[in-house]
XYZ file of C-alpha atoms in Angstrom:
335
model
C -11.746 11.727 27.701
C -8.005 11.408 27.127
C -7.888 12.792 23.578
C -9.408 15.715 21.753
C -10.468 15.054 18.154
C -9.373 17.904 15.869
C -10.695 16.908 12.443
C -11.310 13.863 10.286
C -8.410 12.717 8.113
C -9.851 9.489 6.744
C -12.769 7.103 6.719
C -13.627 3.608 5.601
C -16.357 0.989 5.673
C -15.686 0.280 9.353
C -15.007 3.666 10.903
C -13.333 7.060 10.973
C -9.780 8.308 11.469
C -9.172 11.652 13.139
C -6.216 13.863 13.841
C -6.262 14.423 17.584
C -4.311 15.666 20.553
C -3.530 14.061 23.894
C -5.022 16.121 26.710
C -2.264 14.891 29.019
C 0.855 15.401 26.906
C -0.263 17.650 24.058
C 1.073 15.067 21.589
C -0.588 14.992 18.163
C -2.013 11.537 17.460
C -4.157 9.640 14.977
C -7.412 8.288 16.409
C -9.101 5.423 14.584
C -12.633 4.763 15.806
C -14.483 1.622 14.745
C -18.099 0.908 15.657
C -18.304 -2.765 16.592
C -22.066 -3.314 16.945
C -22.830 -6.883 15.861
C -20.553 -6.722 12.807
C -18.343 -9.786 13.116
C -16.200 -8.670 10.175
C -15.466 -5.331 11.840
C -14.558 -7.099 15.054
C -12.201 -9.418 13.171
C -10.494 -6.521 11.395
C -9.930 -4.532 14.564
C -8.616 -7.640 16.312
C -6.188 -8.212 13.435
C -4.974 -4.629 13.499
C -4.499 -4.558 17.254
C -2.715 -7.919 17.239
C -0.346 -6.925 14.428
C 0.518 -3.506 15.853
C 1.152 -4.907 19.322
C 3.673 -7.334 17.848
C 5.478 -4.753 15.716
C 8.269 -2.528 16.982
C 10.022 -1.048 13.966
C 10.828 2.442 12.730
C 8.984 1.770 9.448
C 5.785 0.530 11.095
C 3.319 3.011 12.580
C 3.532 3.001 16.386
C 0.479 1.957 18.410
C 0.130 4.130 21.524
C -2.903 2.528 23.103
C -6.231 0.778 22.511
C -9.496 1.912 24.096
C -12.400 -0.546 24.105
C -16.025 0.190 24.974
C -19.233 -1.811 24.608
C -19.904 -0.371 21.169
C -16.574 0.707 19.703
C -12.844 0.210 19.587
C -10.402 3.105 19.351
C -6.818 2.757 18.196
C -4.514 5.628 19.062
C -1.315 5.738 17.008
C 1.416 8.222 16.273
C 0.289 10.895 13.830
C 2.134 10.828 10.517
C 1.751 13.948 8.410
C 1.525 12.609 4.850
C 1.301 9.475 2.725
C 2.679 8.111 -0.511
C -0.526 8.881 -2.416
C -0.048 12.583 -1.745
C 3.615 12.357 -2.755
C 2.824 10.544 -6.006
C 0.246 13.208 -6.856
C 2.565 16.081 -5.907
C 3.651 17.739 -9.152
C 6.378 19.605 -7.262
C 8.166 16.548 -5.874
C 11.731 16.119 -7.151
C 12.269 13.472 -9.813
C 15.487 11.846 -8.733
C 16.890 8.601 -7.417
C 17.445 9.993 -3.944
C 13.742 10.323 -3.159
C 12.808 7.038 -4.856
C 15.481 5.055 -3.055
C 14.729 6.676 0.287
C 11.074 5.688 0.233
C 11.413 2.209 -1.212
C 14.381 1.125 0.889
C 12.255 1.977 3.916
C 9.168 0.271 2.500
C 11.084 -2.953 1.888
C 12.708 -2.703 5.330
C 9.245 -2.525 6.834
C 7.980 -5.431 4.728
C 11.053 -7.517 5.535
C 10.370 -6.953 9.234
C 6.725 -7.969 8.899
C 7.518 -11.067 6.867
C 10.283 -12.170 9.249
C 7.716 -11.985 12.014
C 5.186 -14.035 10.086
C 2.847 -11.166 9.188
C 1.265 -10.510 5.804
C -0.090 -6.974 5.514
C -2.472 -7.796 2.626
C -3.397 -4.203 1.793
C -0.203 -2.467 0.718
C -1.159 0.621 -1.290
C 0.015 4.265 -1.445
C -2.604 5.466 1.054
C -1.359 2.969 3.649
C 2.275 4.025 3.358
C 2.552 7.048 5.610
C 5.420 9.554 5.416
C 6.355 12.115 8.037
C 7.927 15.526 7.518
C 11.391 13.967 7.879
C 10.633 11.578 4.990
C 10.385 8.592 7.317
C 8.129 5.841 5.923
C 5.569 4.150 8.195
C 3.441 1.217 7.037
C -0.091 1.562 8.444
C -3.635 0.143 8.399
C -3.346 -3.487 9.442
C -7.068 -4.267 9.227
C -6.463 -7.055 6.691
C -3.179 -8.293 8.159
C -2.812 -11.905 9.225
C -0.211 -14.350 10.440
C 1.202 -16.875 7.998
C 3.120 -20.056 8.684
C 5.866 -21.324 6.369
C 5.661 -24.758 7.958
C 1.940 -24.988 7.130
C 1.795 -24.722 3.306
C -1.759 -26.111 3.197
C -3.126 -23.419 5.499
C -5.855 -21.444 3.736
C -6.392 -17.679 3.613
C -9.108 -15.473 2.150
C -8.362 -14.341 -1.414
C -10.701 -11.335 -1.223
C -8.020 -9.045 0.182
C -5.857 -6.181 -1.120
C -7.027 -3.227 -3.196
C -7.626 -4.242 -6.813
C -4.849 -2.258 -8.541
C -2.290 -3.772 -6.164
C -3.779 -7.277 -5.924
C -1.382 -10.073 -6.867
C -2.290 -12.378 -9.796
C -2.681 -15.437 -7.569
C -5.406 -13.618 -5.618
C -7.162 -12.559 -8.812
C -7.447 -16.261 -9.659
C -8.822 -17.214 -6.266
C -5.731 -18.612 -4.529
C -6.360 -19.624 -0.921
C -2.806 -20.865 -0.358
C -0.450 -17.892 -0.607
C 2.268 -16.018 1.224
C 4.042 -12.672 1.643
C 4.874 -12.530 -2.072
C 1.476 -10.851 -2.433
C 2.812 -7.836 -0.475
C 5.891 -7.766 -2.695
C 3.730 -7.595 -5.819
C 1.876 -4.615 -4.356
C 5.158 -2.855 -3.538
C 6.306 -3.360 -7.134
C 3.077 -1.866 -8.447
C 3.600 1.151 -6.204
C 7.197 1.632 -7.354
C 6.020 1.654 -10.972
C 3.231 4.078 -10.063
C 5.716 6.359 -8.311
C 7.798 6.468 -11.492
C 4.867 6.859 -13.892
C 2.708 9.124 -11.770
C -0.215 6.793 -12.550
C -1.186 3.201 -11.650
C 0.543 0.474 -13.660
C -2.462 -1.879 -13.688
C -5.615 0.296 -13.336
C -8.246 -2.397 -13.826
C -11.890 -1.293 -13.814
C -12.948 -4.657 -12.370
C -11.298 -7.977 -11.536
C -11.442 -9.301 -15.107
C -10.059 -6.066 -16.506
C -7.389 -6.160 -13.795
C -6.213 -9.552 -15.040
C -6.201 -8.228 -18.607
C -4.078 -5.225 -17.566
C -1.519 -7.542 -15.960
C -1.410 -9.894 -18.953
C -0.868 -6.960 -21.347
C 2.490 -6.395 -19.648
C 3.532 -9.818 -18.362
C 1.853 -11.962 -21.007
C -0.542 -14.836 -20.477
C 0.768 -17.595 -18.185
C 2.789 -20.448 -19.634
C 4.356 -23.561 -18.139
C 7.567 -21.560 -17.951
C 6.288 -18.311 -16.436
C 3.723 -19.793 -14.026
C 3.633 -23.619 -13.908
C 0.998 -23.854 -11.154
C -1.438 -21.344 -12.641
C -3.895 -23.940 -13.948
C -4.257 -25.364 -10.436
C -5.759 -22.138 -9.092
C -9.514 -22.205 -8.350
C -10.540 -19.627 -10.969
C -7.974 -20.310 -13.699
C -10.450 -22.206 -15.883
C -13.237 -19.638 -15.670
C -11.697 -17.207 -18.152
C -10.149 -17.658 -21.571
C -7.604 -15.122 -22.803
C -5.968 -14.877 -26.196
C -2.275 -15.673 -26.029
C -0.306 -12.516 -25.254
C 3.467 -12.212 -25.329
C 5.122 -10.365 -22.436
C 6.503 -6.886 -23.021
C 10.233 -7.123 -23.676
C 11.163 -3.444 -23.479
C 9.923 -2.278 -20.088
C 10.938 1.312 -20.800
C 7.701 1.435 -22.839
C 5.773 0.553 -19.677
C 7.648 2.303 -16.860
C 9.242 5.756 -17.016
C 12.670 5.105 -15.541
C 14.322 8.091 -17.233
C 14.377 9.893 -13.868
C 16.632 7.106 -12.568
C 19.406 8.321 -14.871
C 22.347 5.960 -15.151
C 20.606 3.524 -12.803
C 17.583 2.987 -15.039
C 18.520 -0.593 -15.862
C 19.018 -1.405 -12.165
C 15.569 -0.008 -11.368
C 13.975 -2.030 -14.158
C 15.764 -5.132 -12.946
C 14.264 -4.634 -9.484
C 10.796 -4.124 -10.927
C 11.023 -7.236 -13.079
C 12.128 -9.275 -10.068
C 8.989 -8.423 -8.090
C 6.362 -8.118 -10.826
C 6.325 -11.780 -11.771
C 3.222 -13.857 -12.334
C 4.556 -16.799 -10.349
C 4.694 -15.795 -6.666
C 7.414 -18.383 -5.992
C 9.712 -16.512 -8.400
C 9.252 -13.038 -6.915
C 12.116 -11.527 -4.982
C 11.618 -11.313 -1.225
C 11.806 -8.006 0.626
C 15.303 -8.943 1.815
C 16.379 -9.665 -1.762
C 14.987 -6.313 -2.903
C 17.113 -4.546 -0.304
C 20.159 -6.350 -1.699
C 19.356 -5.391 -5.305
C 21.780 -3.130 -7.125
C 19.220 -0.334 -7.231
C 18.478 -0.255 -3.493
C 21.885 -1.179 -2.106
C 24.070 1.429 -3.819
C 24.322 5.233 -3.774
C 21.780 5.596 -0.989
C 20.918 8.939 0.649
C 22.637 9.506 3.989
C 19.329 9.621 5.854
C 15.662 10.440 5.207
C 16.154 13.816 6.909
C 18.921 14.757 4.473
C 16.507 14.891 1.531
C 15.427 18.377 0.502
C 11.715 17.655 0.212
C 8.699 17.975 2.476
C 5.727 15.729 1.640
C 2.350 17.473 1.256
C 0.578 17.449 4.655
C -2.622 15.445 4.769
C -4.563 18.196 6.544
C -3.867 20.590 3.650
C -5.182 18.006 1.214
C -8.326 17.470 3.290
C -8.995 21.204 3.626
C -8.494 21.637 -0.133
C -10.978 18.849 -0.864
C -13.473 20.403 1.525
C -12.998 23.787 -0.137
C -13.452 22.284 -3.599
C -16.593 20.468 -2.458
C -17.974 23.728 -1.040
C -17.227 25.584 -4.283
C -18.885 22.823 -6.306
C -21.934 22.934 -4.041
C -22.222 26.720 -4.388
C -21.946 26.416 -8.170
C -24.777 23.883 -8.190
C -26.909 26.135 -5.997
C -26.232 29.156 -8.192
C -26.992 27.130 -11.290
C -30.315 25.944 -9.851
C -31.301 29.576 -9.167
C -31.785 30.069 -12.911
C -34.699 27.622 -13.093
């Protein structure tokens, strides 16, 4: 045994993630254990994650330390990153200023630009998968849905049942099987809006409601806004009343915290949250936008903010669950 598991920090349909410690070096690590069994889907996901992380060497991508394979499970050992963007978004004490916003999203788009240059689509960009260490360094993680894409093979097909619903690009909601890295850009735009609002921009209860949430802001597709929409597999399955796009985005996104750069922030958002994936800005273009290319913080470490540690969040949830359980027990004593 090379690593000691300390406590669980996450779990999913395929396995568990633990905070651990190397018995050789004492280094704190993240240990992701996936039971393989005969589950072909689990095997595919772990293969994707291992393949992607072995390719990537970038300061904004989580670092893979090693992979341990047994007959029944696969274990990925990565650097341990103390927090994530979900915890930051939910932190009522985080500062509301451009410095923090720009720091995180410059790094996120740097990471995405690196992935896309190397022909990798992440396909599950969401706040929980954007890790942040105590020095405010962003690390993109969880590559279980990642895949390679090929610009010179436009007819290559991909699964459309990817990405978490609130961050799923419109083309995927309509069943597209030919798509590209613009889907990751859409997700990043949704997260930027959520960071500003403190709540999801498109919180659909199901896939149909998700489409409705998007159309309420961007309007129903037209020949001008999305010429190829009617060619998508599921475009004819639903009929929506004609909706005009929102013109004043300050009614949709709270950019007041951006101060005199509010218009630049809105311009960035509008460049990535477009129905037509061919019209969305690339990660490189986002980095060149007025909002993310000017008045940047000197470094992540220079920001006076420490993200909430994930272990504190987990212990708080466990404590709350215990309190709730005790309340239920005490309540049942009266019967």
